[in-house]
Each structure stands twice: as structure tokens, then as C-alpha cells.
Amino acid sequence: MMKQILFAGVIGLFLTLVGTPLLIKLLARKGYGQYIRDDGPREHASKRGTPTMGGIAFILATIAAYFLSKLITGYTPTFSGLLVLGLMGGMGLVGFLDDYIKIVKRRSLGLRAKAKMAGQLIVGIAFAVLALQFPDVRDQTPASTKLSFVQDFGWTIGPVLFVIWALFMILAMSNGVNLTDGLDGLATGASVLVFGAYTFIGVWQFQESCANTQTLTNPAACYEVRDPLDLAIVASALMGACLGFLWWNTSPAKIFMGDTGSLALGGALAGLAICSRTELLLAILGGLFVLITMSVVIQVGSFRLTGKRVFRMAPLQHHFELKGWSEVLVVVRFWIIQGICVIVGLGLFYAGWAAEK
């Protein structure tokens, strides 16, 4: 069964390595280039016209890698895996419409704020409602109405509050990745690290699943997750697809993921966290996205309350650019920060298991 994880990652990597250049040529031929805001760092002006909507490449590659890994190994898809892929695709569609309007209609802000929010809400609510359906033979559904850190804890919050909580996570992560996607390769590389972490988490949860009572090394610390191995397959496909896309997205970027990609990646991260029962842990595993989002919140809040700015520019990566850091320097150091967040998050995940041992 572990072959599925390997196949998904390798296929996702191969498809984006080979497919992204074809997408670049297609987008360039149609003139679908990136709009660069005039109030951004001056160095970014040279990026105007670079093909965008590159998220199409890794969205399609991830879906293809998932289903091809199933076809090759003879296993069937699970509801958990399909729901996460559906959430990724739905959020990607909202982002695609936003990108398309920016490019074709020449409207720099893309979709109207209400329309964009409505699209995200529709996709998020559909995911949250469906995630509480489809119980397996052990009556486990893809998501749980309990809050979770390294696994479920506390009391049941009920389906209504769960939908609200799931929506918050989906919106927070999709917009967090969107804000991070401001420098070549930054959001893509950071996402690779988090998807790698979720590949590990899925494998660990499968090995220590409460459904595998005969093979558990520690029955007291088993995981009540419906389809942990399939979540690892989805995460592996995403990791491979993003890694292949990074080859073309790293500085100097030949293509940008656009809102098509950033909203899709944020949705996938939230979906993996919800279905793997690691909702609050995602704030640590995806610490860079949280940090960059908070920089915007602090900047806006400070300016409205005091009329002063805390940072030279928000999101945070542009603050350091204006301090004189080169784009590559900012990206690599932020990747290091994201790597530290993943290490801490995985350490806490393991500690949660060891504490029950």
C-alpha cells in the first residue's frame, strides 16, 4: 500500500516538470501575463507580463497523480482523499476566475470581494457538510465535530459550529498562502515542506490507526482517522507536483501560480488538517503562512488605530525587500523559518503520541 505514496509523489513531480513548460507557452501565446501593482517594490516591475495561473499545472498534476497511483496499484479512492482533492479543485476554480478577470478584463483586483468570498464560502460549506458524511464500518467520517491538535480532544462542538470552524480554517489558509505568494518560489517551496509533513503524518497515523489493532505498537495512542493512508497519498501527490512546479517558479520565475494556485494550496492544507485531525497543529506546521498573515493584520490594525505603520510594507516579505534584502535571500530565509515550523510541528505530533505510550 505504501507504493501508492511513492507513485503519487513521483507522478506528480514528473507531470509538473514536463507539463509546466507547455502551460507557460500556452499562457504566453494568449498573453495571460501577471499584473504588477504600482505600489509594490520597484524591483517587481520587471515581472510584469510573466505568465500566471500556473496553479493549473499542479492542480491537474495532483489529481492525475492520485488517480494514476490508484490505477497502477489496484486500490480504490476513498472519500477523505476525494474530499480534499475536491476542496483543492473548488478553491482553485475560484482563484482561476479571479485571475481570469484580472487578465482578460484588465481589472487589477479581479473578482469583486463579495463574489470571491461567496465562491470560497460555497466551496468551503460543501466540503464541511460532506466531510461529516460517509461513515465507514467503524462509523468514522472524514471529519470530526471535535476540535483537534495532534488528534481529537475535548467536547463535540456540533455540526453547525464545525462548519463555521472549517470555513474559518479554509479561508485563513487559502488567504494565508495567497499573501505569501509574493516572491518567486516562496509559497511553492513552503507548501512543499508542509505537504511533506502531512505525508509523514498520514503514514504514521496509518501505522498506529485504531483500525489496525493487530499491528499497533501502542494501542493506547491509536488514531481515529478515517483514511490516513489516502491522506498521505494526496499529500505526497501535492508535494511532488509543487516540487516540479518550483523548478519553473523559482527565481527568476518563468510562471506564477496566481490565485488559482494559492487558493487551491490553502484549501488543500486546511482539508488535510481537518481530515487528519490536526487542525490546530496546522497553525504550527504552516507557521510561515500564519506569520505573514499576521503581519498584514498588524499593519492594517496599527494604521487604522494610530495612523502609523509597523512595517515598511506588508506582507512581511516585502518589508525585508525594502530593507535591502535580495529577493532570493528573503525566500531562502523564509524557507528556513518554514522548515523550523515543520520540525517543531512534527516534534509536537510525535510528543503527543509518546505521551500516551
Coordinates of C-alpha atoms in Angstrom, one line a residue:
M1 CA 0.0 0.0 0.0
M2 CA 3.0 2.3 0.6
K3 CA 3.7 2.1 -3.1
Q4 CA 0.8 4.4 -3.7
I5 CA 2.5 7.2 -1.8
L6 CA 5.7 6.8 -3.9
F7 CA 3.9 6.6 -7.2
A8 CA 1.7 9.6 -6.4
G9 CA 4.8 11.7 -5.5
V10 CA 6.8 10.7 -8.5
I11 CA 4.0 11.0 -11.0
G12 CA 3.1 14.5 -9.6
L13 CA 6.7 15.6 -9.9
F14 CA 7.1 14.3 -13.4
L15 CA 3.8 15.8 -14.7
T16 CA 4.6 19.3 -13.5
L17 CA 8.2 19.2 -14.6
V18 CA 7.1 18.2 -18.1
G19 CA 3.7 19.9 -18.2
T20 CA 4.5 23.3 -16.8
P21 CA 6.7 24.4 -19.8
L22 CA 3.7 23.5 -22.1
L23 CA 1.4 25.6 -19.9
I24 CA 3.9 28.5 -20.0
K25 CA 3.9 28.5 -23.8
L26 CA 0.1 28.3 -23.9
L27 CA -0.4 31.2 -21.5
A28 CA 2.3 33.3 -23.1
R29 CA 0.7 32.8 -26.5
K30 CA -2.6 34.0 -25.2
G31 CA -1.0 36.9 -23.4
Y32 CA -2.1 35.9 -19.9
G33 CA 0.6 37.7 -18.0
Q34 CA 0.8 38.9 -14.4
Y35 CA -0.3 42.3 -13.5
I36 CA 2.1 44.1 -11.1
R37 CA 0.8 46.7 -8.7
D38 CA 2.5 50.1 -9.0
D39 CA 2.7 50.4 -5.2
G40 CA 4.8 47.3 -4.8
P41 CA 8.6 47.1 -4.6
R42 CA 10.2 48.7 -7.7
E43 CA 12.2 45.5 -8.4
H44 CA 9.0 43.7 -9.2
A45 CA 8.2 45.8 -12.3
S46 CA 10.3 43.5 -14.4
K47 CA 7.9 40.7 -13.6
R48 CA 5.0 42.3 -15.4
G49 CA 3.8 40.0 -18.2
T50 CA 5.1 36.8 -16.7
P51 CA 2.6 34.0 -17.3
T52 CA 0.2 33.5 -14.4
M53 CA -2.5 30.9 -13.4
G54 CA 0.3 28.3 -13.1
G55 CA -1.7 26.7 -10.3
I56 CA -3.5 24.9 -13.1
A57 CA -0.4 22.8 -13.6
F58 CA -0.1 21.4 -10.1
I59 CA -3.8 21.1 -9.5
L60 CA -4.2 18.9 -12.6
A61 CA -1.0 17.0 -11.9
T62 CA -2.1 16.3 -8.3
I63 CA -5.4 14.9 -9.4
A64 CA -3.8 12.8 -12.1
A65 CA -1.1 11.5 -9.8
Y66 CA -3.7 10.5 -7.2
F67 CA -5.9 8.5 -9.7
L68 CA -2.9 7.0 -11.6
S69 CA -1.4 5.7 -8.3
K70 CA -4.8 4.1 -7.6
L71 CA -5.0 2.6 -11.1
I72 CA -1.4 1.3 -11.0
T73 CA -1.8 -0.4 -7.6
G74 CA -5.4 -1.5 -8.0
Y75 CA -6.7 0.3 -4.9
T76 CA -9.9 2.4 -4.9
P77 CA -10.1 6.1 -3.9
T78 CA -11.5 7.0 -0.5
F79 CA -14.0 9.7 0.5
S80 CA -11.4 11.5 2.5
G81 CA -9.0 11.7 -0.4
L82 CA -11.7 12.8 -2.8
L83 CA -13.0 15.5 -0.5
V84 CA -9.5 17.1 -0.1
L85 CA -9.0 17.0 -3.8
G86 CA -12.5 18.4 -4.3
L87 CA -11.7 21.2 -1.9
M88 CA -8.4 22.0 -3.7
G89 CA -10.1 22.0 -7.1
G90 CA -13.0 24.1 -5.9
M91 CA -10.8 26.7 -4.3
G92 CA -8.6 26.6 -7.4
L93 CA -11.6 27.3 -9.6
V94 CA -12.5 30.4 -7.5
G95 CA -8.9 31.6 -7.9
F96 CA -8.9 30.9 -11.6
L97 CA -12.0 33.1 -12.1
D98 CA -10.2 35.8 -10.1
D99 CA -7.0 35.5 -12.3
Y100 CA -9.0 35.4 -15.5
I101 CA -10.9 38.6 -14.7
K102 CA -7.6 40.3 -13.8
I103 CA -6.0 39.4 -17.1
V104 CA -8.9 39.4 -19.6
K105 CA -10.9 42.3 -18.1
R106 CA -7.8 44.2 -17.2
R107 CA -9.2 44.7 -13.7
S108 CA -6.3 44.6 -11.2
L109 CA -8.4 43.4 -8.3
G110 CA -10.0 40.5 -10.2
L111 CA -13.3 39.2 -8.8
R112 CA -15.3 41.6 -6.7
A113 CA -14.7 41.0 -3.0
K114 CA -18.3 39.8 -2.4
A115 CA -18.2 37.4 -5.3
K116 CA -14.8 36.0 -4.4
M117 CA -16.0 35.4 -0.8
A118 CA -19.2 33.9 -2.0
G119 CA -17.2 31.4 -4.1
Q120 CA -15.0 30.4 -1.2
L121 CA -18.0 30.1 1.1
I122 CA -19.8 27.8 -1.3
V123 CA -16.8 25.5 -1.7
G124 CA -16.0 25.5 2.0
I125 CA -19.5 24.8 3.1
A126 CA -19.8 22.0 0.6
F127 CA -16.6 20.4 1.9
A128 CA -17.5 20.8 5.6
V129 CA -21.0 19.3 5.2
L130 CA -19.8 16.4 3.1
A131 CA -16.9 15.7 5.4
L132 CA -19.4 14.8 8.2
Q133 CA -21.0 12.2 5.9
F134 CA -19.8 8.8 4.5
P135 CA -19.1 6.8 7.8
D136 CA -17.1 3.7 7.3
V137 CA -17.6 0.3 9.0
R138 CA -16.3 1.8 12.3
D139 CA -18.7 4.8 11.9
Q140 CA -15.7 7.1 11.3
T141 CA -16.4 10.1 8.9
P142 CA -13.7 12.0 7.1
A143 CA -14.0 14.9 9.6
S144 CA -14.9 15.0 13.3
T145 CA -17.1 17.5 15.2
K146 CA -14.4 17.6 17.9
L147 CA -11.5 20.1 17.9
S148 CA -8.1 18.5 17.3
F149 CA -4.4 19.2 17.8
V150 CA -2.4 16.0 17.2
Q151 CA -5.7 14.2 17.5
D152 CA -9.3 14.9 18.6
F153 CA -9.7 16.3 22.1
G154 CA -12.4 18.0 24.2
W155 CA -16.1 18.1 23.7
T156 CA -18.2 17.8 20.5
I157 CA -18.9 21.2 19.0
G158 CA -21.8 20.0 16.9
P159 CA -22.2 20.2 13.1
V160 CA -23.1 23.9 12.8
L161 CA -20.1 25.1 14.8
F162 CA -17.9 22.6 12.9
V163 CA -19.0 24.1 9.6
I164 CA -18.1 27.6 10.8
W165 CA -14.8 26.3 12.2
A166 CA -13.9 24.5 9.0
L167 CA -14.8 27.7 7.0
F168 CA -12.5 29.7 9.2
M169 CA -9.6 27.3 8.6
I170 CA -10.2 27.1 4.8
L171 CA -10.5 30.9 4.4
A172 CA -7.5 31.6 6.7
M173 CA -5.2 29.1 5.0
S174 CA -6.2 29.9 1.4
N175 CA -5.7 33.6 2.0
G176 CA -2.5 33.0 4.0
V177 CA -0.9 31.2 1.1
N178 CA -2.3 33.9 -1.2
L179 CA -0.5 36.6 0.8
T180 CA 2.7 34.5 0.9
D181 CA 2.8 34.2 -2.8
G182 CA 4.5 37.5 -3.4
L183 CA 8.1 36.3 -4.3
D184 CA 9.4 33.8 -6.7
G185 CA 9.0 30.3 -5.3
L186 CA 8.2 31.4 -1.7
A187 CA 4.7 29.9 -1.3
T188 CA 5.5 26.9 -3.5
G189 CA 8.6 25.9 -1.5
A190 CA 6.9 26.5 1.8
S191 CA 4.0 24.3 0.7
V192 CA 6.3 21.5 -0.3
L193 CA 7.6 21.4 3.3
V194 CA 4.1 21.2 4.8
F195 CA 2.9 18.6 2.4
G196 CA 5.9 16.6 3.2
A197 CA 5.0 16.8 6.8
Y198 CA 1.4 15.6 6.1
T199 CA 2.8 12.7 4.1
F200 CA 4.7 11.6 7.2
I201 CA 1.7 12.2 9.5
G202 CA -0.6 10.2 7.3
V203 CA 1.8 7.2 7.2
W204 CA 2.3 7.4 11.0
Q205 CA -1.4 7.6 11.6
F206 CA -2.0 4.6 9.3
Q207 CA 0.6 2.5 11.2
E208 CA -1.0 3.5 14.5
S209 CA -4.6 3.5 13.4
C210 CA -7.2 2.3 15.8
A211 CA -8.5 0.2 12.9
N212 CA -5.2 -1.8 12.9
T213 CA -5.4 -3.3 16.4
Q214 CA -3.4 -6.3 15.4
T215 CA -0.3 -4.3 14.4
L216 CA -0.4 -1.5 16.9
T217 CA 2.8 -0.9 18.8
N218 CA 0.9 1.3 21.3
P219 CA -2.8 0.7 21.4
A220 CA -3.4 3.5 23.9
A221 CA -2.2 6.1 21.5
C222 CA -4.0 5.0 18.3
Y223 CA -5.5 7.5 15.8
E224 CA -9.2 7.7 15.0
V225 CA -8.7 8.9 11.4
R226 CA -10.9 7.5 8.6
D227 CA -8.4 7.2 5.7
P228 CA -4.9 8.2 6.9
L229 CA -3.0 6.4 4.2
D230 CA -5.1 8.0 1.5
L231 CA -4.4 11.5 3.0
A232 CA -0.7 10.7 2.8
I233 CA -1.2 9.8 -0.9
V234 CA -2.9 13.1 -1.6
A235 CA -0.2 15.0 0.4
S236 CA 2.6 13.1 -1.5
A237 CA 1.0 13.9 -4.9
L238 CA 0.8 17.6 -3.8
M239 CA 4.4 17.6 -2.6
G240 CA 5.7 16.1 -5.8
A241 CA 3.5 18.4 -8.0
C242 CA 4.6 21.5 -6.1
L243 CA 8.3 20.4 -6.2
G244 CA 8.1 20.0 -10.0
F245 CA 6.3 23.4 -10.4
L246 CA 9.0 25.0 -8.2
W247 CA 11.6 24.2 -10.8
W248 CA 9.9 26.7 -13.1
N249 CA 8.6 29.0 -10.4
T250 CA 11.9 29.7 -8.6
S251 CA 13.8 32.9 -9.2
P252 CA 13.6 34.2 -11.9
A253 CA 10.2 32.7 -12.2
K254 CA 9.0 31.6 -15.6
I255 CA 5.5 31.3 -14.3
F256 CA 3.4 32.4 -11.3
M257 CA 0.8 30.2 -9.6
G258 CA -1.7 33.1 -9.3
D259 CA -4.8 33.0 -7.1
T260 CA -5.6 29.7 -9.0
G261 CA -2.7 28.0 -7.2
S262 CA -2.6 29.9 -3.9
L263 CA -6.2 29.4 -3.0
A264 CA -6.0 25.7 -4.1
L265 CA -3.0 25.1 -1.9
G266 CA -4.5 26.8 1.1
G267 CA -7.7 24.7 0.7
A268 CA -5.7 21.5 0.4
L269 CA -3.7 22.3 3.6
A270 CA -6.9 23.0 5.5
G271 CA -8.6 19.9 4.1
L272 CA -5.6 17.7 5.1
A273 CA -5.6 19.2 8.6
I274 CA -9.3 18.7 9.1
C275 CA -9.4 15.1 7.8
S276 CA -6.2 14.1 9.7
R277 CA -7.5 15.6 13.0
T278 CA -4.6 18.0 13.2
E279 CA -6.5 21.3 12.9
L280 CA -4.7 23.4 15.5
L281 CA -1.3 21.8 14.6
L282 CA -1.6 23.3 11.1
A283 CA -1.0 26.7 12.7
I284 CA 2.5 25.5 13.6
L285 CA 3.2 23.3 10.6
G286 CA 2.1 26.2 8.3
G287 CA 3.8 28.8 10.6
L288 CA 5.2 30.9 7.8
F289 CA 1.7 31.4 6.3
V290 CA 0.4 32.4 9.8
L291 CA 3.3 34.8 10.4
I292 CA 2.8 36.6 7.0
T293 CA -0.9 36.8 7.5
M294 CA -0.4 38.3 11.0
S295 CA 2.0 40.9 9.5
V296 CA -0.9 42.2 7.4
V297 CA -3.3 42.2 10.3
I298 CA -0.9 44.1 12.5
Q299 CA -0.1 46.6 9.7
V300 CA -3.7 47.3 8.9
G301 CA -4.7 47.4 12.6
S302 CA -1.9 49.7 13.5
F303 CA -2.6 52.1 10.7
R304 CA -6.3 52.3 11.4
L305 CA -5.8 52.8 15.2
T306 CA -2.7 55.1 15.2
G307 CA -2.1 56.2 11.6
K308 CA 1.3 54.6 11.8
R309 CA 2.7 51.5 10.0
V310 CA 4.7 48.9 11.9
F311 CA 6.4 47.5 8.7
R312 CA 7.7 49.4 5.7
M313 CA 5.3 47.3 3.6
A314 CA 3.1 44.3 4.2
P315 CA 3.0 41.3 3.7
L316 CA 6.2 40.7 5.7
Q317 CA 8.4 39.6 2.8
H318 CA 8.1 43.0 1.2
H319 CA 9.2 44.7 4.4
F320 CA 12.6 42.9 4.2
E321 CA 12.9 43.6 0.5
L322 CA 12.6 47.3 1.2
K323 CA 15.2 46.9 3.9
G324 CA 17.7 45.9 1.2
W325 CA 17.4 42.1 1.3
S326 CA 17.5 40.5 -2.2
E327 CA 14.5 38.5 -3.3
V328 CA 16.4 35.2 -3.2
L329 CA 17.7 36.0 0.3
V330 CA 14.2 36.6 1.6
V331 CA 12.9 33.5 0.0
V332 CA 15.6 31.2 1.3
R333 CA 15.5 32.6 4.9
F334 CA 11.7 32.3 4.9
W335 CA 12.0 28.7 3.7
I336 CA 14.3 28.1 6.7
I337 CA 11.7 29.6 9.0
Q338 CA 9.1 27.3 7.4
G339 CA 11.4 24.3 7.8
I340 CA 11.8 25.1 11.5
C341 CA 8.0 25.3 11.9
V342 CA 7.6 21.9 10.3
I343 CA 10.2 20.4 12.6
V344 CA 8.6 21.8 15.6
G345 CA 5.1 20.7 14.4
L346 CA 6.3 17.2 13.8
G347 CA 8.1 17.1 17.1
L348 CA 4.8 18.1 18.9
F349 CA 3.0 15.4 16.8
Y350 CA 5.4 12.7 17.9
A351 CA 5.4 14.0 21.5
G352 CA 1.6 13.7 21.6
W353 CA 1.9 10.1 20.7
A354 CA 4.8 9.4 23.0
A355 CA 3.0 11.0 25.9
E356 CA 0.3 8.3 25.7
K357 CA 2.9 5.5 25.5

